[in-house]
Short mmCIF file of C-alpha atoms in Angstrom, two decimals:
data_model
loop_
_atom_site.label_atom_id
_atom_site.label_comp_id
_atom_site.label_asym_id
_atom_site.label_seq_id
_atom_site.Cartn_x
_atom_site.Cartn_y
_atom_site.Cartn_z
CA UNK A 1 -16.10 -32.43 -26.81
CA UNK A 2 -19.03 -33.82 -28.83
CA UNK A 3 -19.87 -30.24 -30.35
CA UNK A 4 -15.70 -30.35 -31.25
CA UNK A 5 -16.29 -33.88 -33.19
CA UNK A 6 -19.26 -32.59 -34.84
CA UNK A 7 -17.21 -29.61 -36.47
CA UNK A 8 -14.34 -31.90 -37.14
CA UNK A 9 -16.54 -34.50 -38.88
CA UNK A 10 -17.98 -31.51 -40.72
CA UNK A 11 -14.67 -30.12 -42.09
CA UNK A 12 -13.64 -33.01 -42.90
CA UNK A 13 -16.61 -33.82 -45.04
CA UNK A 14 -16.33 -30.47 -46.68
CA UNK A 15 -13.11 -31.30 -47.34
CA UNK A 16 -13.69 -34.54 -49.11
CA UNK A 17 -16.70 -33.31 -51.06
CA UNK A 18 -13.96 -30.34 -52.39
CA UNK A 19 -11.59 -33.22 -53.62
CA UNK A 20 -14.04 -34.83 -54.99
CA UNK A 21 -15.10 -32.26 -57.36
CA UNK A 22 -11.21 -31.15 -57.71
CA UNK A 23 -10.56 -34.48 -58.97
CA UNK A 24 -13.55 -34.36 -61.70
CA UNK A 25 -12.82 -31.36 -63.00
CA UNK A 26 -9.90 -32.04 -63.48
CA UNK A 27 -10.65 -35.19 -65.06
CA UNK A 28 -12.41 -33.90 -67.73
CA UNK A 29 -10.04 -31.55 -68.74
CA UNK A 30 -7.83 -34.68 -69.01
CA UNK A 31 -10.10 -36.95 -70.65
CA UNK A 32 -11.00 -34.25 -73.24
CA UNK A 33 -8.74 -35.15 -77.01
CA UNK A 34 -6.07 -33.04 -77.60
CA UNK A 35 -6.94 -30.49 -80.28
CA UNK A 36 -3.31 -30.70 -82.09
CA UNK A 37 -4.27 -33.88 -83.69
CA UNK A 38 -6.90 -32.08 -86.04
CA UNK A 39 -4.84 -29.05 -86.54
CA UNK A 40 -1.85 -31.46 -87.96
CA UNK A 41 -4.87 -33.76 -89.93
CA UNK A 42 -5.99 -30.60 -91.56
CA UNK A 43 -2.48 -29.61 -92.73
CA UNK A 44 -1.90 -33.40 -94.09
CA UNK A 45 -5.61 -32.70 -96.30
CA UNK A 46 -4.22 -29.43 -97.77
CA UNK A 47 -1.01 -30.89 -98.67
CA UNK A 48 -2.76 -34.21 -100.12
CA UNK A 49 -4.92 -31.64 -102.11
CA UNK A 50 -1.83 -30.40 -103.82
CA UNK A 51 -0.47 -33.46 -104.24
CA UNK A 52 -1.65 -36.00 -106.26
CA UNK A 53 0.97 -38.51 -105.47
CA UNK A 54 0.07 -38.68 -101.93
CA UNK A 55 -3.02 -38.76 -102.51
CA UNK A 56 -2.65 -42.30 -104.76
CA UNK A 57 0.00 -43.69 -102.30
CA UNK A 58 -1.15 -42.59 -98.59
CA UNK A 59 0.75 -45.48 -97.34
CA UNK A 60 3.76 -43.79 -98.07
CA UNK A 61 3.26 -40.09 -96.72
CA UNK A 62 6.05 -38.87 -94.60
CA UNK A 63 4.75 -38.18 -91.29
CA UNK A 64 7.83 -37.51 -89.28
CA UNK A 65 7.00 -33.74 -89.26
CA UNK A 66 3.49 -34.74 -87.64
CA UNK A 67 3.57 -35.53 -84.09
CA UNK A 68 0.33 -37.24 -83.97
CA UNK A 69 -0.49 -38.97 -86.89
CA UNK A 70 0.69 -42.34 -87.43
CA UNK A 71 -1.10 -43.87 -90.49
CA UNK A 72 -2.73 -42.61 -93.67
CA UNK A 73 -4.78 -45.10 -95.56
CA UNK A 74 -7.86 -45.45 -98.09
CA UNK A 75 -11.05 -45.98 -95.85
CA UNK A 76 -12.52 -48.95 -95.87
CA UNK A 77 -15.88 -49.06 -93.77
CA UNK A 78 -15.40 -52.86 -92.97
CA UNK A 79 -12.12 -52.45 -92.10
CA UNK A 80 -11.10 -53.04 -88.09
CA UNK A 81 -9.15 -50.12 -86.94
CA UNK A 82 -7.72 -50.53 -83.33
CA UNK A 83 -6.55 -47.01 -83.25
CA UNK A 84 -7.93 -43.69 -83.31
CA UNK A 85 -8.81 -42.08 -86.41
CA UNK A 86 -10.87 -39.56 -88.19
CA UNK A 87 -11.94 -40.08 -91.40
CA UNK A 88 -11.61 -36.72 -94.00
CA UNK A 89 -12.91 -36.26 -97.76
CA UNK A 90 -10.11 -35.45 -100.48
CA UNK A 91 -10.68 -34.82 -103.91
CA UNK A 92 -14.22 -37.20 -103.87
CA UNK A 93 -12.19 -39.97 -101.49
CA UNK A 94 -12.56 -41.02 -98.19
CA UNK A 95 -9.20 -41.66 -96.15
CA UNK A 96 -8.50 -42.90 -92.97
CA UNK A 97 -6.23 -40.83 -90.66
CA UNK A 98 -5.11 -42.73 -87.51
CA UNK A 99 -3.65 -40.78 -84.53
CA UNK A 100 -2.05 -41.14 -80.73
CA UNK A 101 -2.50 -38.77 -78.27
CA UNK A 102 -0.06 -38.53 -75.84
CA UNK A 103 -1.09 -37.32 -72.28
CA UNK A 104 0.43 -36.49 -69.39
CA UNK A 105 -1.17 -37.74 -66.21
CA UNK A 106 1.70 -35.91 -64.03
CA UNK A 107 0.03 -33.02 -63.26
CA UNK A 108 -3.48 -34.99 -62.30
CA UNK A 109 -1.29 -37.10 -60.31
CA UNK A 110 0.86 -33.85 -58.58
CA UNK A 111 -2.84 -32.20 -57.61
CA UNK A 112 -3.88 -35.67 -56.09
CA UNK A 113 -1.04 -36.27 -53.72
CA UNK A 114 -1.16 -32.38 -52.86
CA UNK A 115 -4.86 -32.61 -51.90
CA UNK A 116 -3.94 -35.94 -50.44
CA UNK A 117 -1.41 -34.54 -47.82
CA UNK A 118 -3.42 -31.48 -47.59
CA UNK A 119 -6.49 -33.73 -46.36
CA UNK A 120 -3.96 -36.29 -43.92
CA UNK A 121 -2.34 -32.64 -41.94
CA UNK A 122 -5.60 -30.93 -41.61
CA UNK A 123 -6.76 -34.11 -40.10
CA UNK A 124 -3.47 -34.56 -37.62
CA UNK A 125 -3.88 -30.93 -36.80
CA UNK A 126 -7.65 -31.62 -35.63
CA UNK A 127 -6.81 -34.42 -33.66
CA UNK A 128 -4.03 -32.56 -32.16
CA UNK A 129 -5.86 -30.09 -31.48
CA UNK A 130 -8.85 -32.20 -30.14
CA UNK A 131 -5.92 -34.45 -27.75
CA UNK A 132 -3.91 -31.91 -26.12
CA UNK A 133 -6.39 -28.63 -25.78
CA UNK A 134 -9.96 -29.20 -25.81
CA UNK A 135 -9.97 -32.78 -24.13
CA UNK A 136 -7.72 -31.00 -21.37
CA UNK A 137 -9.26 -28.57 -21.17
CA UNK A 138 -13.10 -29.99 -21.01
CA UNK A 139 -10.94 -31.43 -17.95
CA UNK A 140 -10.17 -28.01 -16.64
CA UNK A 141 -13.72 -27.13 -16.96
CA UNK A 142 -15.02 -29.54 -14.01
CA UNK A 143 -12.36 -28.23 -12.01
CA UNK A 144 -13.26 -25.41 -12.12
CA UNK A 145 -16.62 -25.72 -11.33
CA UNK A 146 -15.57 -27.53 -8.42
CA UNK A 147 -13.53 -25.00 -6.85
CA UNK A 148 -16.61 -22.85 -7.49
CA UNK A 149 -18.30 -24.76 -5.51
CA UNK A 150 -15.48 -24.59 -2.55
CA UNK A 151 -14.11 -27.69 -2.67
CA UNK A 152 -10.39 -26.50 -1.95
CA UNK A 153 -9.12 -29.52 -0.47
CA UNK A 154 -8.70 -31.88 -4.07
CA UNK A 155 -5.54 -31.23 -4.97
CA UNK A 156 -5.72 -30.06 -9.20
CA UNK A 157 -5.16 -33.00 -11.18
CA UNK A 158 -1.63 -32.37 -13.19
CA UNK A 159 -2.33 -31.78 -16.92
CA UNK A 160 0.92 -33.20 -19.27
CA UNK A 161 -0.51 -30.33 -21.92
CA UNK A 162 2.44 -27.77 -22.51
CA UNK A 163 -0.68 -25.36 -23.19
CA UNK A 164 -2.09 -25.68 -19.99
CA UNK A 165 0.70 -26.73 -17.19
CA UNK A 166 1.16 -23.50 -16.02
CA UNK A 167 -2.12 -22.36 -16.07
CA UNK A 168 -3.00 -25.31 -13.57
CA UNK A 169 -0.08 -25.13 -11.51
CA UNK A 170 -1.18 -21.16 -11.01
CA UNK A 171 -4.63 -22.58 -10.34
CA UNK A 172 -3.24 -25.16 -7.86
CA UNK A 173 -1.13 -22.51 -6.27
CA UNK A 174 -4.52 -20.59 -6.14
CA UNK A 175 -6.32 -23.38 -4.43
CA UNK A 176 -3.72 -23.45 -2.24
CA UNK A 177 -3.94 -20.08 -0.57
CA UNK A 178 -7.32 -20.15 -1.02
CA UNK A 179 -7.56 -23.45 1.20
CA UNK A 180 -4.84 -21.90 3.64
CA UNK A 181 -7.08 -18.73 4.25
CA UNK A 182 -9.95 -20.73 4.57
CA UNK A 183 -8.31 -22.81 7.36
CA UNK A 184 -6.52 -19.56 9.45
CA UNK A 185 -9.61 -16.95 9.04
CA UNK A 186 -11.57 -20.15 10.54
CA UNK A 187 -9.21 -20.33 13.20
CA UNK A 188 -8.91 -16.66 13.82
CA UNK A 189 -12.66 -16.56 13.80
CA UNK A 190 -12.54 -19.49 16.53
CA UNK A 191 -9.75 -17.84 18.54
CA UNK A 192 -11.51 -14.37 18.22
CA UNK A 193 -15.23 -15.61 19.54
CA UNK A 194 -13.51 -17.64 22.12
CA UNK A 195 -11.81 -14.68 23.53
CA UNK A 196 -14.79 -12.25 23.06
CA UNK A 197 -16.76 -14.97 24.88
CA UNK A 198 -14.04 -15.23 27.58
CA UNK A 199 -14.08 -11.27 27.85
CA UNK A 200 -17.90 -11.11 27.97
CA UNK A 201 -18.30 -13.65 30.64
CA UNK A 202 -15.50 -11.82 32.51
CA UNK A 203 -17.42 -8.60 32.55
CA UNK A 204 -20.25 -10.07 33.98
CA UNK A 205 -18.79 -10.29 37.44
CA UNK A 206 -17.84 -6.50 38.13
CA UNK A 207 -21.02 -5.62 36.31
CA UNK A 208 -23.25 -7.92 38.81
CA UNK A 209 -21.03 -6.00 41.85
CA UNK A 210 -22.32 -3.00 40.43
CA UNK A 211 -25.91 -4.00 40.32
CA UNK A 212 -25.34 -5.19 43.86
CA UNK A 213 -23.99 -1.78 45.33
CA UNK A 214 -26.79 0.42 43.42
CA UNK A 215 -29.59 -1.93 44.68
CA UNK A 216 -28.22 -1.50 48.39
CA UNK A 217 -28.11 2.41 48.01
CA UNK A 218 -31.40 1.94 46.16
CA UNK A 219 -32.71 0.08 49.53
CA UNK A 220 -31.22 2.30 51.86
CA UNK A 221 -29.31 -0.58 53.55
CA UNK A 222 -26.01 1.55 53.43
CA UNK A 223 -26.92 4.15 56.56
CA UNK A 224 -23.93 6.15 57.44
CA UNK A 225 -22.25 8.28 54.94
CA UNK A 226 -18.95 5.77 55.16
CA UNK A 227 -20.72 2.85 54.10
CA UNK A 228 -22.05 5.02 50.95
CA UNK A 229 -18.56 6.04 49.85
CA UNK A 230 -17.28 2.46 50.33
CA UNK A 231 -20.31 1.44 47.85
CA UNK A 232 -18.99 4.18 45.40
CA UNK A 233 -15.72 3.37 45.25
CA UNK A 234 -16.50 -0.20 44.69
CA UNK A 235 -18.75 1.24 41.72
CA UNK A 236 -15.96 3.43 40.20
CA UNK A 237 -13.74 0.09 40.67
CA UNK A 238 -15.74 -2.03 38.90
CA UNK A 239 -16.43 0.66 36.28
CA UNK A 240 -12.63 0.95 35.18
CA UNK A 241 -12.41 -3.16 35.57
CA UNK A 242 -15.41 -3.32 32.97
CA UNK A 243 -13.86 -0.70 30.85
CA UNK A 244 -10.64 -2.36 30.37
CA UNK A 245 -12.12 -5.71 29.47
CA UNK A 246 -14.05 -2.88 26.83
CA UNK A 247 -11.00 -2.31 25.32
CA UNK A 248 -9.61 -5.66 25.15
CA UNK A 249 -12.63 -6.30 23.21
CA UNK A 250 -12.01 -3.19 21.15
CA UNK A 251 -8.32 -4.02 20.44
CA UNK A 252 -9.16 -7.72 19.19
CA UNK A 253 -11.74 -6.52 17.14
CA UNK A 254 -9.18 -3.96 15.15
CA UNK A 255 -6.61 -6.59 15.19
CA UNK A 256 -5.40 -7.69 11.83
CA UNK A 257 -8.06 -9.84 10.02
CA UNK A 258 -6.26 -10.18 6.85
CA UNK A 259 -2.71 -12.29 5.86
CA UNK A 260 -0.50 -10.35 3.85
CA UNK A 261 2.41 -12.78 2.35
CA UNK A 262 5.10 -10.81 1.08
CA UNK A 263 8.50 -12.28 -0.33
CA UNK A 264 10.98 -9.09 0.15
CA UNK A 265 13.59 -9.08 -2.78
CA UNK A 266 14.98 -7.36 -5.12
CA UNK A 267 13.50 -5.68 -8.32
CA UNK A 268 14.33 -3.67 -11.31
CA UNK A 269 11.60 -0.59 -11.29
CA UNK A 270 11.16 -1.07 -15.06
CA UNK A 271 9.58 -4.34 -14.51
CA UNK A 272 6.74 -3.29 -11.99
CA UNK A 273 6.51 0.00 -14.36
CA UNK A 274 6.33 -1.74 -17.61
CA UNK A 275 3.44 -4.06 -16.20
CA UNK A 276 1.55 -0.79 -15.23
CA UNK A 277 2.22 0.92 -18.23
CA UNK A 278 0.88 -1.75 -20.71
CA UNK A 279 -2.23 -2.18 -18.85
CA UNK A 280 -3.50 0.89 -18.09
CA UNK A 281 -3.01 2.75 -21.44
CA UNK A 282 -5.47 -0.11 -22.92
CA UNK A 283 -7.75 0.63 -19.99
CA UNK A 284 -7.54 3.92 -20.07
CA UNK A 285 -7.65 4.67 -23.51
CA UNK A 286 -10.96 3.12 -23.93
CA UNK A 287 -12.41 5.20 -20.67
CA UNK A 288 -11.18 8.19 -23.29
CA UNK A 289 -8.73 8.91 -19.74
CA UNK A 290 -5.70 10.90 -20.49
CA UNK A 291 -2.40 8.75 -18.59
CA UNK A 292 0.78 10.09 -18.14
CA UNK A 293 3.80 8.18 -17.05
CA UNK A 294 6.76 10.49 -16.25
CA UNK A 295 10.27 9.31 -16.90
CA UNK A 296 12.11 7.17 -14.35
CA UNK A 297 15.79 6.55 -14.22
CA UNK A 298 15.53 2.71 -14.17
CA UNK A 299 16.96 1.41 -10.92
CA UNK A 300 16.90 -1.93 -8.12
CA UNK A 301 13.83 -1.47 -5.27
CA UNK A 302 13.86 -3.72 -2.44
CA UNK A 303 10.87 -5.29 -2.18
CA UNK A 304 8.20 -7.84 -3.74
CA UNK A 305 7.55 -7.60 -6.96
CA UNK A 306 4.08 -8.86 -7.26
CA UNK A 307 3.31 -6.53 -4.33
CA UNK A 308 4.57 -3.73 -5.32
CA UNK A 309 2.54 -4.25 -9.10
CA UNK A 310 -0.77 -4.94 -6.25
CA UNK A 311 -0.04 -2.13 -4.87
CA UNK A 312 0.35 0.21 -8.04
CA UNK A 313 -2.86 -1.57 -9.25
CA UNK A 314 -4.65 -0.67 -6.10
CA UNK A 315 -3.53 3.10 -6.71
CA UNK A 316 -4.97 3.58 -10.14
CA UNK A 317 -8.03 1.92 -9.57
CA UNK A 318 -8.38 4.09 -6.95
CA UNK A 319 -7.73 7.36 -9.28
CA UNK A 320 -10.27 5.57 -12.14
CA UNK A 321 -12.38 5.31 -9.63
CA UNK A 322 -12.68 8.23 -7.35
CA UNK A 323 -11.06 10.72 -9.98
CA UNK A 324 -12.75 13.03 -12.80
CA UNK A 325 -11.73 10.41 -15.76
CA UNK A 326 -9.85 13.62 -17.30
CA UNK A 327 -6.12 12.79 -16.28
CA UNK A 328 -4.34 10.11 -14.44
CA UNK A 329 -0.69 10.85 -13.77
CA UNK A 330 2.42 8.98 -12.24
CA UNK A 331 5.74 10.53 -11.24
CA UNK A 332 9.12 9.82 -9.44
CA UNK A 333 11.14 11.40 -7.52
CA UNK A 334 13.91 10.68 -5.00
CA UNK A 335 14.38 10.73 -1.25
CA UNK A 336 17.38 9.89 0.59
CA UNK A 337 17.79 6.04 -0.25
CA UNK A 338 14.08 5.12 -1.54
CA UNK A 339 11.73 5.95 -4.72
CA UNK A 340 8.92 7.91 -4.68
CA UNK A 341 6.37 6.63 -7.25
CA UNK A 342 3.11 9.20 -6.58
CA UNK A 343 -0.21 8.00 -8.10
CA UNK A 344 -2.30 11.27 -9.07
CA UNK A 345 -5.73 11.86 -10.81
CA UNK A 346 -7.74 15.06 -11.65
CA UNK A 347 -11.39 16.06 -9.71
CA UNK A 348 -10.23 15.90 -5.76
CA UNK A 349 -13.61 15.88 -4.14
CA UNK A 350 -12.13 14.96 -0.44
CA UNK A 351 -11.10 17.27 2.17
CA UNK A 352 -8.40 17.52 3.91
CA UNK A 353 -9.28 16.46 7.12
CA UNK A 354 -10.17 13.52 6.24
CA UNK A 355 -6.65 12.14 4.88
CA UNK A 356 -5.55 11.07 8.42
CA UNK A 357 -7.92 8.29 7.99
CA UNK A 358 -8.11 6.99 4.35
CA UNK A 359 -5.69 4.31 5.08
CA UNK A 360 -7.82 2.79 7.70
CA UNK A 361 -9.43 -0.52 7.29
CA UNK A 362 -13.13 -0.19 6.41
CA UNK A 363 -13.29 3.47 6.01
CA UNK A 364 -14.59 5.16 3.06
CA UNK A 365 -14.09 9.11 2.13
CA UNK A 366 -16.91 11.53 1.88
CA UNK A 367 -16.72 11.23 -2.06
CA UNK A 368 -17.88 7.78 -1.92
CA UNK A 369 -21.70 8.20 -2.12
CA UNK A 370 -22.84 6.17 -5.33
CA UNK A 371 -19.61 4.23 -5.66
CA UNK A 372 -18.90 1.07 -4.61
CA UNK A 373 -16.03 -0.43 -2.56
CA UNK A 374 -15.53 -1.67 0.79
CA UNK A 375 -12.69 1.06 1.87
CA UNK A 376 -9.78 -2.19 2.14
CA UNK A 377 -8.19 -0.39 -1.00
CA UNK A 378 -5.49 1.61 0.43
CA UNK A 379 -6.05 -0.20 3.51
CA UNK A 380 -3.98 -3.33 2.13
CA UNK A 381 -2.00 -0.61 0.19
CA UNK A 382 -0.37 0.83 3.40
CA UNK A 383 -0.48 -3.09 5.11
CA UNK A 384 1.99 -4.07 2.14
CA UNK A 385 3.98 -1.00 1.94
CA UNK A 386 4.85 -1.41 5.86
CA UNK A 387 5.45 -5.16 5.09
CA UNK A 388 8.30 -4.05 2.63
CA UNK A 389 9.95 -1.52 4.95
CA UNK A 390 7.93 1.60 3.09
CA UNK A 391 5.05 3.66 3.26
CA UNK A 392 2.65 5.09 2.00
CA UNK A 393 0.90 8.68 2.45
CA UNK A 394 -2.04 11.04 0.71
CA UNK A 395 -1.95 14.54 -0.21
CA UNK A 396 -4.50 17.20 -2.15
CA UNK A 397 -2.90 19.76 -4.20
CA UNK A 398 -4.26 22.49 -6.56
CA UNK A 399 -7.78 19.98 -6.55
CA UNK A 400 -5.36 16.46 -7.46
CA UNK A 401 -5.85 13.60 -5.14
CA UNK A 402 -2.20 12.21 -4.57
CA UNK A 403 -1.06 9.03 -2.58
CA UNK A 404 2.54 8.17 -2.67
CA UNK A 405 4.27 4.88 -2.19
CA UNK A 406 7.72 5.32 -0.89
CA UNK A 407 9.99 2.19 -1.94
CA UNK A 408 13.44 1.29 -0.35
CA UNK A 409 16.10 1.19 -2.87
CA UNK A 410 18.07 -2.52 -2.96
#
């Protein structure tokens, strides 16, 4: 805010300095004589030099015709004169030529008031400016900083700026969720270690019977042949009781570890389309990639609109990523009752083996090396499909990685 005053006291002492020198140019222009006055003496001097009578009688010249003038008489140099005058030679005597100039201080006054009201809205613009978007938002700024810095739970102070009332109500919404994800992954996290601990404390029982029975064979204490196949049945027992409690722990640790809100609804195609389109040929165009967007008969899709634009968003990333940067393509087409919007890009490097498995959480294909990611990508896109009654599947064909999104029609 201070560096905004200093500007602000800056322009506005430019500004004054510029009316300032405005005002005395322009006052010299108006304090200079009018020129006509000479012009019209010099005619009255040739006329008095043709005229003799004039000359003897200046008192009585006729000077209706001259705009200016308003008294010839003989000069006297001890004579008070009140009025303007300039003094000219004719025929070896001096005369006295008195004069008025009129001026018009309209247009000095018309420049004033226009710099005037010039100077009072630039200055109500700057403090407009200075009350309703930088003091908000040198607000903003701390609050931002202190969601950086995790607290989530201070609710986002509401801003009465039209500029800026959305903008915090989407950061309030995001402090929201982000709060609410906070608080269940800490609780999944608490009910997921309590139950591993649970299960690990569990196995230690059968897996202590099993020590047991291999130490008494180890001993010898089991002597006839009976008492051995007891022992080994109580090992194989305890060896499928321990394995079960292996995959309870393997089935909570593959259990979903991410919350997927979706609002199901219904959506014109041309609005999810329309926010892909306008994106990615600016992001393309400066990667130099070549995007193609087929045409669509426009129609309703059942599903969530800001999910569906995730998951079109997850898709071409994808292709920018993983793809050749030649060509990145989308196309319909129609099955049944849903949409088939297909993602596609140039320079497949995968094979096919390994589709059955790209939409797993965590897994990453073998064209990877080099690139970052964390393999979640088409995870999340086949969690939100599924979430809005579709799917999602990949293909290679004629060396194009394609993954298509099938959407429900309303």
């Amino acid at each position: 805010m201070s560096r905004f005053k200093k500007n602000v006291a800056v322009i506005i002492i430019i500004e004054l300095f510029l009316i300032f020198v405005i005002n005395l140019i322009c006052f010299r222009q108006f304090k200079e004589p009018d020129a006509f006055y000479r012009v019209e003496a010099k005619r009255l001097v040739l006329k008095m030099y043709k005229d003799h009578d004039m000359c003897q009688n200046p008192e009585e010249i006729d000077l209706s015709k001259y705009k200016s003038l308003t008294r010839v008489s003989f000069f006297d140099s001890e004579e008070i004169c009140n009025s303007d005058y300039l003094v000219e030679e004719v025929n070896g005597r001096l005369y006295r030529i008195e004069y008025e100039i009129n001026r018009d201080n309209r247009l000095f006054v018309i420049i004033n008031v226009g710099l005037a009201v010039f100077f009072l809205m630039s200055v109500g613009v700057l403090l407009y400016i200075g009350r309703t978007v930088i003091r908000p938002f040198n607000r903003m700024s701390d609050m931002t900083v202190s969601l950086a810095k995790g607290n989530l739970s201070t609710p986002v102070k509401e801003e009465k700026s039209r500029f800026f009332g959305k903008f915090l109500w989407g950061v309030d919404m995001l402090r929201e969720n982000l709060e609410n994800t906070k608080t269940k992954n800490l609780e999944y996290q608490k009910e997921k270690k309590t139950m591993l601990l649970s299960l690990s404390h569990d196995i230690k029982t059968p897996l202590s019977a099993i020590q047991l029975y291999t130490k008494y064979m180890q001993e010898g204490i089991y002597e006839t042949e009976k008492e051995k196949q007891e022992a080994l049945i109580g090992i194989m027992s305890k060896t499928e009781e321990i394995k079960a409690y292996v995959d309870e722990i393997h089935r909570v640790s593959r259990e979903e570890f991410m919350e997927f809100d979706v609002h199901p609804g219904a959506v014109y195609m041309s609005q999810v389309m329309d926010s892909i389109g306008v994106y990615y040929s600016d992001k393309l165009g400066v990667l130099h990639t070549k995007f193609i967007m087929d045409e669509y008969e426009d129609c309703l899709l059942s599903g969530d609109k800001d999910r569906l634009i995730e998951v079109l968003q997850n898709l071409m990333e994808n292709a920018i990523k993983y793809g050749d940067g030649k060509e990145i393509r989308i196309s319909f087409s129609e099955e049944e009752e849903c949409k088939l919007i297909t993602v596609s890009n140039s320079g497949c490097l995968l094979e096919g083996k390994e589709l059955a498995n790209l939409f797993d959480s965590f897994y990453r294909g073998s064209n990877t090396d080099g690139i970052q990611g964390n393999g979640l990508g088409l995870y999340i896109v086949k969690q939100l499909m599924k979430r809005m009654d579709g799917d999602a599947f990949a293909e290679i064909e004629d060396d194009r990685f394609k993954i298509t999104v099938v959407v429900r029609k309303a």
